[in-house]
Coordinates of C-alpha atoms and ligand atoms in Angstrom, one line a residue:
M79 CA 34.7 37.9 -2.4
K80 CA 31.4 36.0 -2.6
Q81 CA 28.7 37.3 -0.2
F82 CA 31.4 39.3 1.6
G83 CA 33.0 36.1 2.9
L84 CA 30.0 35.4 5.1
S85 CA 30.6 31.6 4.9
I86 CA 34.1 32.1 6.3
W87 CA 33.5 34.4 9.2
G88 CA 29.7 34.2 9.7
D89 CA 29.3 30.9 11.6
D90 CA 25.7 30.8 10.4
N91 CA 24.9 33.8 12.6
F92 CA 23.7 35.9 9.6
I93 CA 22.1 35.2 6.3
I94 CA 22.0 37.2 3.1
E95 CA 18.5 37.1 1.6
D96 CA 17.5 39.2 -1.3
D97 CA 18.9 42.7 -0.6
T98 CA 19.8 42.5 3.0
I99 CA 21.9 40.8 5.6
N100 CA 19.6 39.3 8.2
I101 CA 20.0 37.7 11.6
N102 CA 19.8 34.0 11.1
Y103 CA 17.5 33.4 14.1
A104 CA 13.9 33.6 15.1
S105 CA 12.0 36.0 12.8
R106 CA 15.2 36.7 10.9
P107 CA 14.9 40.5 10.9
S108 CA 17.4 42.4 8.7
L109 CA 20.0 44.5 10.4
L110 CA 18.7 47.3 8.2
Q111 CA 15.2 47.1 9.6
I112 CA 16.6 47.2 13.2
T113 CA 18.9 50.1 12.4
K114 CA 16.1 52.1 10.8
E115 CA 13.8 51.5 13.7
I116 CA 16.3 52.8 16.2
R117 CA 17.1 55.8 14.0
E118 CA 13.4 56.6 13.7
K119 CA 13.5 57.1 17.5
G120 CA 15.9 60.0 16.8
Y121 CA 19.3 58.3 17.4
K122 CA 21.8 59.3 14.7
G123 CA 25.4 58.4 14.2
P124 CA 26.9 54.9 14.6
L125 CA 25.0 52.2 16.5
L126 CA 26.4 49.3 18.4
L127 CA 23.9 46.4 18.3
R128 CA 24.2 43.6 20.8
F129 CA 22.7 40.1 20.4
P130 CA 22.5 38.1 23.6
H131 CA 21.4 35.0 21.6
L132 CA 24.8 34.9 20.1
I133 CA 26.5 35.0 23.6
E134 CA 24.2 32.1 24.6
K135 CA 25.2 30.3 21.4
Q136 CA 28.9 30.6 22.1
I137 CA 28.6 29.5 25.8
S138 CA 26.4 26.6 25.0
T139 CA 28.6 25.5 22.1
L140 CA 31.7 25.6 24.4
F141 CA 30.0 23.5 27.1
K142 CA 28.4 21.0 24.6
T143 CA 31.7 20.5 22.7
F144 CA 33.6 19.8 25.9
A145 CA 30.8 17.5 27.1
K146 CA 31.1 15.6 23.9
A147 CA 34.8 15.3 24.1
K148 CA 34.6 14.1 27.7
K149 CA 32.1 11.5 26.8
E150 CA 34.1 10.3 23.8
F151 CA 37.2 9.8 25.9
K152 CA 35.3 8.7 29.1
Y153 CA 37.1 11.6 30.9
K154 CA 36.4 11.6 34.6
G155 CA 37.3 15.2 35.4
G156 CA 34.7 18.1 35.1
F157 CA 34.6 21.0 32.7
H158 CA 34.1 24.6 33.9
A159 CA 34.5 28.0 32.3
V160 CA 34.7 31.6 33.3
F161 CA 34.5 34.8 31.2
P162 CA 37.5 37.0 31.4
L163 CA 36.1 40.5 32.1
K164 CA 38.9 42.4 30.4
V165 CA 37.4 41.3 27.1
N166 CA 34.2 43.2 27.7
Q167 CA 33.1 44.9 30.9
F168 CA 30.2 46.9 29.6
P169 CA 27.1 46.4 31.7
N170 CA 24.8 45.7 28.8
F171 CA 27.1 42.9 27.8
V172 CA 27.9 41.5 31.3
D173 CA 24.2 41.5 32.3
A174 CA 23.2 39.7 29.1
L175 CA 26.0 37.2 29.6
I176 CA 25.0 36.4 33.2
D177 CA 21.4 36.1 32.1
V178 CA 22.0 33.7 29.2
S179 CA 24.6 31.6 31.1
K180 CA 22.2 30.6 34.0
P181 CA 21.9 27.0 32.8
Y182 CA 25.6 26.6 33.0
D183 CA 28.0 26.7 35.8
Y184 CA 29.6 29.8 34.2
G185 CA 31.5 32.4 36.1
L186 CA 33.7 35.4 35.7
E187 CA 37.5 36.1 35.7
A188 CA 38.9 39.3 37.1
G189 CA 42.3 40.9 36.5
S190 CA 41.9 44.1 38.5
K191 CA 40.1 45.4 41.6
A192 CA 37.4 47.0 39.6
E193 CA 36.8 43.8 37.6
L194 CA 36.8 41.8 40.9
I195 CA 34.0 44.0 42.2
I196 CA 32.0 43.3 39.1
A197 CA 32.7 39.5 39.5
M198 CA 31.8 39.6 43.2
S199 CA 28.5 41.3 42.6
K200 CA 27.4 39.6 39.3
T201 CA 28.6 36.0 39.5
P202 CA 25.9 33.7 41.0
I203 CA 27.1 32.3 44.4
G204 CA 28.6 28.9 43.6
A205 CA 29.7 29.6 40.0
P206 CA 33.5 29.9 39.7
I207 CA 35.4 33.2 40.0
T208 CA 39.1 33.3 39.1
V209 CA 41.4 36.2 39.9
N210 CA 44.5 36.7 37.8
G211 CA 47.1 39.4 37.3
F212 CA 49.1 41.4 39.8
K213 CA 47.5 41.8 43.3
D214 CA 48.2 43.9 46.3
K215 CA 47.1 43.3 49.9
E216 CA 43.8 45.1 49.3
M217 CA 42.9 43.0 46.3
I218 CA 43.8 39.8 48.1
S219 CA 41.6 41.0 51.0
L220 CA 38.7 41.4 48.5
C221 CA 39.2 37.8 47.5
F222 CA 38.9 36.7 51.2
I223 CA 35.7 38.8 51.5
A224 CA 34.3 37.1 48.4
A225 CA 35.1 33.7 49.9
K226 CA 33.4 34.7 53.1
M227 CA 30.3 35.7 51.1
G228 CA 30.2 32.1 49.9
H229 CA 31.8 32.6 46.5
N230 CA 33.6 29.8 44.8
I231 CA 36.7 31.9 44.2
T232 CA 40.3 31.0 43.2
V233 CA 43.2 33.4 43.5
T234 CA 45.9 32.7 41.1
I235 CA 49.4 33.4 42.4
E236 CA 51.5 35.2 39.8
G237 CA 54.6 35.6 42.0
L238 CA 56.0 34.6 45.4
G239 CA 55.3 38.0 46.9
E240 CA 51.6 37.5 46.4
L241 CA 51.8 34.2 48.3
E242 CA 53.4 35.9 51.3
T243 CA 50.5 38.4 51.2
I244 CA 48.0 35.6 51.1
V245 CA 49.6 34.1 54.2
Q246 CA 49.4 37.4 56.0
V247 CA 45.8 38.2 54.9
N248 CA 44.7 34.7 55.9
R249 CA 46.0 35.3 59.4
E250 CA 44.1 38.6 59.6
F251 CA 40.9 37.2 58.4
N252 CA 40.9 33.8 60.0
A253 CA 42.9 33.9 63.2
H254 CA 39.9 34.8 65.3
A255 CA 37.2 33.8 62.9
H256 CA 34.2 31.8 63.8
T257 CA 34.9 29.5 60.8
S258 CA 38.1 29.7 58.9
V259 CA 37.3 30.5 55.2
A260 CA 39.8 31.3 52.5
P261 CA 39.8 31.5 48.8
K262 CA 41.1 28.6 46.8
I263 CA 44.6 29.0 45.4
G264 CA 45.9 28.5 41.9
V265 CA 49.4 28.9 40.6
R266 CA 50.2 30.4 37.3
I267 CA 53.0 28.6 35.7
R268 CA 55.6 30.1 33.4
L269 CA 55.7 28.0 30.3
H270 CA 58.8 27.0 28.5
S271 CA 56.7 26.9 25.3
S272 CA 55.4 30.2 24.1
G273 CA 52.4 31.5 22.3
I274 CA 52.3 32.7 18.8
G275 CA 50.8 35.6 16.9
L276 CA 50.3 39.2 17.7
W277 CA 49.6 38.5 21.4
A278 CA 52.4 36.1 22.1
K279 CA 53.8 37.9 25.1
S280 CA 51.3 36.3 27.5
G281 CA 53.0 33.0 27.4
G282 CA 56.5 31.8 27.3
Y283 CA 59.6 32.2 29.4
S284 CA 59.9 35.9 29.0
S285 CA 56.2 36.4 29.8
K286 CA 55.2 39.0 32.4
F287 CA 53.4 36.3 34.3
G288 CA 53.8 33.1 36.2
L289 CA 56.2 31.1 38.4
T290 CA 59.3 29.3 37.1
S291 CA 59.9 25.7 38.3
T292 CA 62.2 27.0 41.1
E293 CA 59.6 29.5 42.3
L294 CA 56.9 26.8 42.1
L295 CA 58.9 24.5 44.4
E296 CA 59.3 27.4 46.8
A297 CA 55.6 28.2 46.6
Y298 CA 54.9 24.6 47.5
R299 CA 57.2 24.8 50.5
L300 CA 55.6 28.1 51.7
L301 CA 52.0 26.7 51.3
E302 CA 53.0 23.6 53.3
K303 CA 54.7 25.6 56.0
H304 CA 51.6 27.9 56.5
D305 CA 49.1 25.1 56.4
L306 CA 47.6 26.3 53.1
L307 CA 48.5 23.4 50.9
E308 CA 44.9 22.1 51.0
Q309 CA 43.8 25.4 49.4
L310 CA 46.1 24.8 46.3
W311 CA 43.8 23.2 43.8
M312 CA 44.5 24.8 40.3
V313 CA 47.3 25.0 37.9
H314 CA 46.9 27.9 35.4
F315 CA 48.4 29.1 32.2
H316 CA 47.4 31.4 29.4
I317 CA 49.5 31.4 26.2
G318 CA 48.1 34.5 24.5
S319 CA 45.1 35.6 22.5
Q320 CA 43.9 34.7 19.0
M321 CA 45.9 31.5 18.8
G322 CA 45.7 30.8 15.1
D323 CA 47.6 27.5 15.3
I324 CA 46.8 24.7 17.7
A325 CA 50.4 23.4 18.0
P326 CA 51.6 25.8 20.8
L327 CA 48.5 24.9 22.8
K328 CA 49.4 21.2 22.7
K329 CA 52.9 21.9 23.8
A330 CA 51.6 24.1 26.7
L331 CA 49.1 21.4 27.7
R332 CA 51.9 18.8 28.0
E333 CA 54.0 21.1 30.0
A334 CA 51.2 22.1 32.3
G335 CA 49.9 18.6 32.6
N336 CA 53.2 17.3 33.8
I337 CA 53.6 20.1 36.3
Y338 CA 50.1 19.3 37.6
A339 CA 51.0 15.6 38.0
D340 CA 54.3 16.3 39.6
L341 CA 52.9 18.7 42.2
K342 CA 50.1 16.2 42.9
R343 CA 52.5 13.3 43.5
R344 CA 54.7 15.5 45.7
G345 CA 51.7 15.8 48.1
A346 CA 49.4 18.6 46.8
H347 CA 46.4 16.4 47.4
S348 CA 43.7 19.0 46.8
L349 CA 45.2 19.9 43.4
S350 CA 42.4 18.8 41.0
A351 CA 42.1 21.4 38.2
I352 CA 44.0 22.7 35.3
N353 CA 43.0 26.1 33.8
I354 CA 44.0 26.5 30.2
G355 CA 43.4 30.2 30.0
G356 CA 42.0 31.8 26.8
G357 CA 43.4 32.1 23.3
L358 CA 40.6 30.3 21.4
A359 CA 40.7 32.1 18.1
V360 CA 37.9 33.8 16.1
E361 CA 37.8 33.7 12.3
Y362 CA 37.8 37.4 11.2
S363 CA 38.8 36.8 7.6
Q364 CA 36.6 37.6 4.6
H365 CA 38.9 35.9 2.2
P366 CA 39.7 32.1 2.0
H367 CA 43.4 32.7 1.5
A368 CA 43.7 34.8 4.6
Q369 CA 42.1 32.6 7.3
E370 CA 43.3 33.1 10.8
R371 CA 42.6 29.8 12.5
N372 CA 43.6 26.3 11.5
Y373 CA 41.5 24.2 13.9
S374 CA 37.9 23.7 15.0
L375 CA 36.4 23.9 18.5
D376 CA 36.0 20.1 18.3
E377 CA 39.6 19.6 17.6
F378 CA 40.5 22.0 20.4
A379 CA 38.3 20.3 23.0
N380 CA 39.5 16.8 21.9
D381 CA 43.1 17.8 22.2
V382 CA 42.7 19.2 25.7
V383 CA 40.8 16.3 27.0
Y384 CA 43.0 13.7 25.3
L385 CA 46.3 15.2 26.4
M386 CA 45.1 15.6 30.0
Q387 CA 44.0 12.1 30.1
E388 CA 47.2 10.8 28.7
I389 CA 49.4 12.6 31.2
A390 CA 47.1 11.6 34.1
K391 CA 47.3 7.9 33.0
Q392 CA 51.1 8.0 32.6
K393 CA 51.7 9.6 35.9
G394 CA 49.0 7.7 37.8
V395 CA 47.1 10.7 39.0
E396 CA 43.4 11.7 38.8
E397 CA 42.2 13.4 35.7
P398 CA 41.9 17.1 36.5
D399 CA 38.9 19.3 36.1
I400 CA 39.4 21.5 33.0
F401 CA 38.8 25.2 33.2
T402 CA 38.8 27.6 30.3
E403 CA 38.9 31.4 30.3
S404 CA 38.1 32.0 26.6
G405 CA 36.9 35.5 26.1
R406 CA 37.3 36.5 22.5
Y407 CA 35.5 33.3 21.4
I408 CA 32.5 34.1 23.7
A409 CA 32.2 37.8 23.0
A410 CA 33.4 38.6 19.5
S411 CA 30.3 37.7 17.5
H412 CA 27.7 39.3 19.9
S413 CA 27.9 42.8 18.5
V414 CA 27.7 44.6 15.2
L415 CA 28.7 48.2 14.7
V416 CA 26.4 49.9 12.1
A417 CA 27.6 53.2 10.7
P418 CA 26.0 55.4 8.0
V419 CA 28.0 56.4 4.9
L420 CA 28.1 60.2 4.8
E421 CA 29.8 60.8 1.5
L422 CA 31.6 59.3 -1.4
F423 CA 34.7 61.0 -2.6
S424 CA 35.7 60.8 -6.2
Q425 CA 32.2 61.2 -7.4
E426 CA 33.4 64.1 -9.5
Y427 CA 34.4 61.4 -11.9
T428 CA 31.1 61.2 -13.7
E429 CA 30.2 61.9 -17.3
N430 CA 28.2 64.9 -16.0
G431 CA 31.4 66.4 -14.7
L432 CA 33.0 66.7 -18.2
R433 CA 33.6 70.2 -19.5
L434 CA 34.1 69.4 -23.2
K435 CA 34.7 72.4 -25.4
A436 CA 33.6 73.0 -29.0
Q437 CA 37.2 72.4 -29.9
N438 CA 39.1 70.0 -27.8
P439 CA 42.8 68.9 -28.1
P440 CA 42.9 65.9 -30.4
L441 CA 44.1 63.5 -27.7
I442 CA 41.0 64.4 -25.6
E443 CA 38.7 63.7 -28.6
E444 CA 40.4 60.3 -28.9
L445 CA 39.9 59.6 -25.2
Y446 CA 36.2 60.4 -25.6
D447 CA 36.0 58.0 -28.6
L448 CA 37.7 55.3 -26.5
Y449 CA 35.3 55.8 -23.7
R450 CA 32.3 55.6 -26.0
N451 CA 33.4 52.6 -28.0
I452 CA 35.1 50.4 -25.4
K453 CA 33.8 46.8 -25.6
R454 CA 34.8 43.5 -24.1
K455 CA 37.0 42.4 -27.0
N456 CA 38.9 45.7 -27.3
A457 CA 38.9 46.6 -23.6
R458 CA 42.5 45.8 -22.9
E459 CA 43.8 47.6 -26.0
Y460 CA 41.6 50.7 -25.3
L461 CA 42.7 50.7 -21.7
H462 CA 46.3 50.8 -22.6
D463 CA 45.7 53.6 -25.2
A464 CA 43.9 55.6 -22.6
L465 CA 46.7 55.3 -20.1
D466 CA 49.2 56.3 -22.8
H467 CA 47.1 59.3 -23.8
M468 CA 46.9 60.4 -20.2
E469 CA 50.6 60.5 -19.8
S470 CA 50.9 62.6 -22.9
L471 CA 48.2 65.0 -21.9
L472 CA 49.7 65.5 -18.4
T473 CA 53.0 66.4 -20.1
L474 CA 51.2 68.8 -22.4
F475 CA 49.7 70.5 -19.3
D476 CA 53.1 70.8 -17.6
L477 CA 54.4 72.4 -20.8
G478 CA 51.5 74.9 -20.9
Y479 CA 49.8 73.6 -24.1
I480 CA 46.5 72.6 -22.5
D481 CA 44.5 74.2 -19.7
L482 CA 42.9 73.1 -16.4
E483 CA 39.6 72.2 -18.0
D484 CA 41.4 69.9 -20.5
R485 CA 43.3 68.3 -17.6
S486 CA 40.0 67.8 -15.7
N487 CA 38.5 66.2 -18.8
T488 CA 41.5 63.9 -19.0
E489 CA 41.1 62.8 -15.4
I490 CA 37.4 62.1 -15.7
L491 CA 37.6 60.2 -19.1
V492 CA 40.6 58.0 -18.0
N493 CA 38.8 57.2 -14.8
L494 CA 35.6 56.3 -16.6
I495 CA 37.6 54.1 -19.1
I496 CA 39.4 52.3 -16.3
K497 CA 36.1 51.6 -14.6
K498 CA 34.5 50.3 -17.8
A499 CA 37.5 48.2 -18.6
I500 CA 37.5 46.6 -15.2
A501 CA 33.8 45.8 -15.4
L502 CA 34.2 44.4 -18.9
L503 CA 37.3 42.3 -18.0
K504 CA 36.0 41.2 -14.6
N505 CA 36.6 37.5 -15.3
E506 CA 40.3 38.1 -16.0
D507 CA 42.0 38.3 -12.7
T508 CA 45.3 39.8 -13.8
D509 CA 47.8 41.8 -11.8
E510 CA 47.4 44.8 -14.1
L511 CA 43.7 45.1 -13.4
K512 CA 44.2 44.7 -9.7
K513 CA 46.7 47.6 -9.7
L514 CA 44.3 49.7 -11.6
Q515 CA 41.7 49.3 -8.9
D516 CA 43.9 51.3 -6.6
R517 CA 43.5 54.2 -9.0
I518 CA 39.8 54.2 -9.2
Q519 CA 39.1 53.3 -5.5
E520 CA 36.1 55.1 -4.1
K521 CA 36.5 56.7 -0.6
Y522 CA 33.5 56.1 1.6
L523 CA 33.3 58.6 4.5
V524 CA 31.7 56.7 7.3
N525 CA 30.2 58.2 10.4
F526 CA 32.3 56.4 13.1
S527 CA 35.7 56.5 14.7
A528 CA 38.1 53.7 14.0
F529 CA 40.0 54.7 17.1
Q530 CA 36.9 54.4 19.3
S531 CA 35.2 51.4 17.7
L532 CA 38.0 49.3 16.0
P533 CA 41.1 50.1 18.1
D534 CA 42.7 46.7 17.2
F535 CA 42.5 47.8 13.5
W536 CA 44.5 50.9 14.4
G537 CA 46.9 49.2 16.8
L538 CA 47.4 45.7 15.4
A539 CA 46.0 45.9 11.8
Q540 CA 43.3 43.4 12.9
H541 CA 40.8 42.9 10.2
F542 CA 37.0 43.0 10.9
P543 CA 34.5 41.8 8.4
I544 CA 32.7 44.6 6.6
V545 CA 29.3 44.2 4.9
P546 CA 26.9 46.8 3.7
L547 CA 23.4 46.3 5.2
D548 CA 21.5 46.3 1.9
R549 CA 21.7 46.2 -1.9
L550 CA 23.1 42.7 -1.5
S551 CA 21.5 41.3 -4.5
Q552 CA 23.5 43.7 -6.6
K553 CA 27.2 43.1 -7.3
P554 CA 29.3 45.8 -5.6
T555 CA 31.7 47.2 -8.1
N556 CA 33.6 50.0 -6.4
P557 CA 37.0 49.1 -4.9
A558 CA 36.5 50.8 -1.6
S559 CA 38.5 52.4 1.1
I560 CA 36.7 53.5 4.3
W561 CA 37.5 56.8 6.0
D562 CA 36.3 57.5 9.5
I563 CA 35.4 61.0 10.7
T564 CA 38.4 61.7 12.9
C565 CA 41.0 64.2 11.7
D566 CA 43.6 61.5 11.7
S567 CA 44.9 59.8 8.6
D568 CA 45.3 56.6 10.5
G569 CA 41.5 56.4 10.6
E570 CA 41.4 54.8 7.2
I571 CA 40.8 51.3 6.2
G572 CA 42.5 51.4 2.9
F573 CA 41.7 49.4 -0.2
N574 CA 43.9 46.3 -0.1
R575 CA 44.6 44.6 -3.4
D576 CA 45.2 41.2 -1.8
L577 CA 42.1 41.5 0.4
P578 CA 39.9 43.7 -1.7
L579 CA 36.6 45.2 -0.5
Y580 CA 34.0 46.3 -3.0
L581 CA 31.0 48.4 -2.1
H582 CA 28.1 49.7 -4.1
D583 CA 27.9 52.8 -6.1
I584 CA 25.4 55.0 -4.4
D585 CA 24.2 58.6 -4.2
V586 CA 24.1 59.4 -0.5
S587 CA 22.2 62.6 -1.2
K588 CA 19.3 60.4 -2.3
E589 CA 19.5 57.3 -0.3
E590 CA 21.0 55.9 2.9
Y591 CA 23.7 53.3 2.9
F592 CA 24.9 51.6 6.0
I593 CA 28.1 49.7 6.7
G594 CA 28.2 46.9 9.2
F595 CA 31.4 46.0 11.0
F596 CA 31.2 42.5 12.4
L597 CA 32.8 40.6 15.3
T598 CA 33.5 43.7 17.3
G599 CA 32.3 42.3 20.6
A600 CA 35.7 41.4 22.1
Y601 CA 38.2 43.9 23.4
Q602 CA 37.2 46.8 21.0
E603 CA 34.9 48.6 23.4
V604 CA 37.1 49.2 26.4
L605 CA 40.2 49.6 24.4
G606 CA 38.4 52.2 22.3
M607 CA 40.0 55.7 22.5
K608 CA 38.2 59.0 22.6
H609 CA 40.5 60.4 19.9
N610 CA 39.0 63.8 18.8
L611 CA 36.5 63.2 21.5
F612 CA 34.4 60.7 19.7
T613 CA 32.9 58.5 22.4
H614 CA 31.3 55.0 22.7
P615 CA 28.5 54.9 20.1
T616 CA 24.8 54.6 21.0
E617 CA 24.2 51.0 21.9
A618 CA 21.1 48.8 22.1
V619 CA 20.4 45.2 23.1
I620 CA 18.3 43.2 20.6
R621 CA 16.4 40.3 22.2
F622 CA 13.9 37.9 20.7
D623 CA 10.7 37.1 22.5
D624 CA 8.8 33.8 22.5
S625 CA 7.0 34.6 19.3
G626 CA 10.3 35.2 17.5
E627 CA 9.9 39.0 17.2
Y628 CA 12.7 41.2 18.3
T629 CA 12.7 43.9 20.9
I630 CA 15.1 46.9 21.3
D631 CA 16.1 47.1 24.9
D632 CA 18.6 48.9 27.2
L633 CA 19.3 51.7 24.8
I634 CA 22.2 53.9 25.9
E635 CA 22.8 57.0 23.9
A636 CA 26.3 58.1 23.1
Q637 CA 27.5 60.8 25.6
D638 CA 26.5 64.4 24.8
L639 CA 29.1 67.1 24.3
M640 CA 29.0 68.3 27.9
D641 CA 29.3 64.8 29.3
V642 CA 32.4 64.2 27.2
L643 CA 34.0 67.4 28.5
D644 CA 32.9 66.6 32.0
D645 CA 34.7 63.3 31.8
L646 CA 37.9 65.2 31.0
D647 CA 37.3 67.1 34.2
Y648 CA 36.4 70.4 32.5
D649 CA 34.2 72.6 34.7
T650 CA 31.2 72.3 32.3
G651 CA 29.2 74.8 34.4
V652 CA 31.8 77.5 33.6
I653 CA 32.0 76.5 30.0
D654 CA 28.2 76.7 29.7
K655 CA 28.1 80.2 31.4
T656 CA 31.0 81.5 29.3
L657 CA 29.3 80.4 26.0
K658 CA 26.0 82.1 27.0
Y659 CA 27.8 85.2 28.2
R660 CA 29.7 85.5 25.0
I661 CA 26.5 85.3 22.9
E662 CA 24.7 87.8 25.2
E663 CA 27.6 90.3 25.2
S664 CA 28.3 90.1 21.5
D665 CA 27.6 93.4 19.7
L666 CA 27.5 91.6 16.3
I667 CA 24.0 90.3 16.7
T668 CA 20.5 91.5 17.6
A669 CA 18.6 90.5 20.6
E670 CA 16.3 88.3 18.6
E671 CA 19.3 86.5 16.9
K672 CA 20.8 86.1 20.4
R673 CA 17.6 84.3 21.6
E674 CA 17.7 82.1 18.6
M675 CA 21.4 81.2 19.0
L676 CA 21.0 80.4 22.7
G677 CA 18.2 78.0 21.7
K678 CA 20.4 76.3 19.1
L679 CA 23.4 76.1 21.5
Y680 CA 21.2 74.5 24.1
L681 CA 20.1 71.9 21.5
Y682 CA 23.6 71.2 20.2
L683 CA 25.1 70.8 23.6
S684 CA 22.7 68.0 24.3
E685 CA 23.8 66.0 21.3
N686 CA 26.7 63.7 20.7
S687 CA 29.9 64.3 18.7
Y688 CA 29.0 62.2 15.7
L689 CA 27.8 63.8 12.5
K690 CA 24.3 63.9 11.3
T691 CA 23.7 62.2 8.0
I692 CA 22.7 64.3 5.1
Q693 CA 19.2 62.8 5.4
A694 CA 19.0 64.0 9.0
I695 CA 20.0 67.5 8.0
N696 CA 17.2 67.6 5.4
E697 CA 14.7 66.4 8.0
N698 CA 15.8 69.2 10.4
D699 CA 15.6 71.8 7.7
A700 CA 12.1 70.7 6.7
Ligands
PLP17 C1 43.1 37.9 28.4 C2 43.1 36.6 29.1 C3 42.1 35.6 28.7 C4 41.2 35.7 27.5 O1 41.9 35.4 26.4 P1 41.1 35.3 25.0 O2 42.1 35.2 24.0 O3 40.2 36.5 24.9 O4 40.3 34.1 25.1 C5 42.1 34.5 29.5 N1 42.9 34.3 30.6 C6 43.8 35.3 31.0 C7 44.6 35.1 32.2 C8 43.9 36.4 30.2 O5 44.8 37.3 30.6

């Protein structure tokens, strides 16, 4: 895996120079430097770094690419986009997104009342808001309120019941109104073609959402009957997220395009937009043979524009405005999770750990000779001998002929021989060597929770690129598996022979080593679980000023222990009093010890759940 697959997933956002991975922008600071600067302010544990310039890049690339496609095909319809809030609703993200998207007519998409409130207060007046998902009367009323504020808002009807509610709410809001104002109406269509991949359920005939042809015709009749047909202006579909293959999108576009043209010819004169939802995929892979996406944004935009134009031409209708609701594509790259390695397991397998005796069993003496004399040309033979000896020695132990120290020496020597053999034979990519890597994999205990910060890894086996923040001029040699600090065995990113990850051999008692998890900006934060009560990590926004230097803004520290308990509705006042009372009433400690302990308790309660690194412990002791 050359440079941790950066050229596959990195999109030129980062660059490896000398030892470190740097931001490929402005003054090109290293992630390590930014991390250290934040930690020097006293923030320990994992850090979530946000980069607004990467949000800006995605939005501008989306708009530029569609502008280019429109120009190429002389397409007459417009292009618009909204950000689906469910992908990331965190204020540091949304505020940055609104800020960097000012030059574009970029809006927000809401799928629940709380998201709608964010959209109504954050979207600039005039930029589009779309509202999808199931809605009750209150939610539809909120859409009318937004329209009356002057928002350019479209309510997408997901079922006929919603349409009846719209008719009713329209009467309530507009019967006696000074001027009649209503949100624009979209219809979500239930596609015959379906999405693919892990998220396929959003599209297709068995989808949760959308109107069938029969319902669509009934909706048309109802809109006409209630004088709302001129509000109908958008046809909407969404085929599912992380669409790896472009083929299902093309099918969906043909289907939706024909529905658009048909409704328009039937008399829906205001109908003038087609909303293609999200689904634009992100390349998460670090390995060429495991790439997740088979198309480029150019191809995507060209297909959409071309197909819409073809259908409009065939059916003799105007070319529709195109809307997208891509979320993952906009948000994924903007954040990096940085987490310190706390410990390496299997470090006992060093030469120092050997307990050789004056008189060792002959097979152990032989193992020791193999270890000392292994060379490139004999590596394979010596390796096989070592594995053979190990089998015999373990049998001897079971039969009581050798003791625990001999067995430990066997483990260590065989492990060291495997490591040496792999290093010597590194140019031979055989299955045998790959299998042996499983045996010598190093377990990196990392100060983060996979449940909190990479929930799609836990739930869907989604891969996220992993790169250490420094030592990048050295070849990493340890086949690595990553353990998080939850007490759950699912919190492990195991070593995978087909998608191997190698990390550096380090001594964490002497030096810090940080792991970066990339492309975590979409879905992970709000889906993150507080398993074991590990909460959202400390976050910061990294901006670049005119001189190209970075600033660390909007720092939000991970919740402290009492806040976490308060969120679960514990009465933290009572907990606090009880703890103090129990210290004060204890007859196991002196008055002076009590004072000291109350001080410590006060400090600990103000900190977050994540562990302190070994470094930090030393600092505190000093
Ligand atoms: C989830 C969702 C999106 C965003 O999908 P991505 O794959 O993140 O681009 C867009 N539109 C609707 C209706 C959605 O439900």
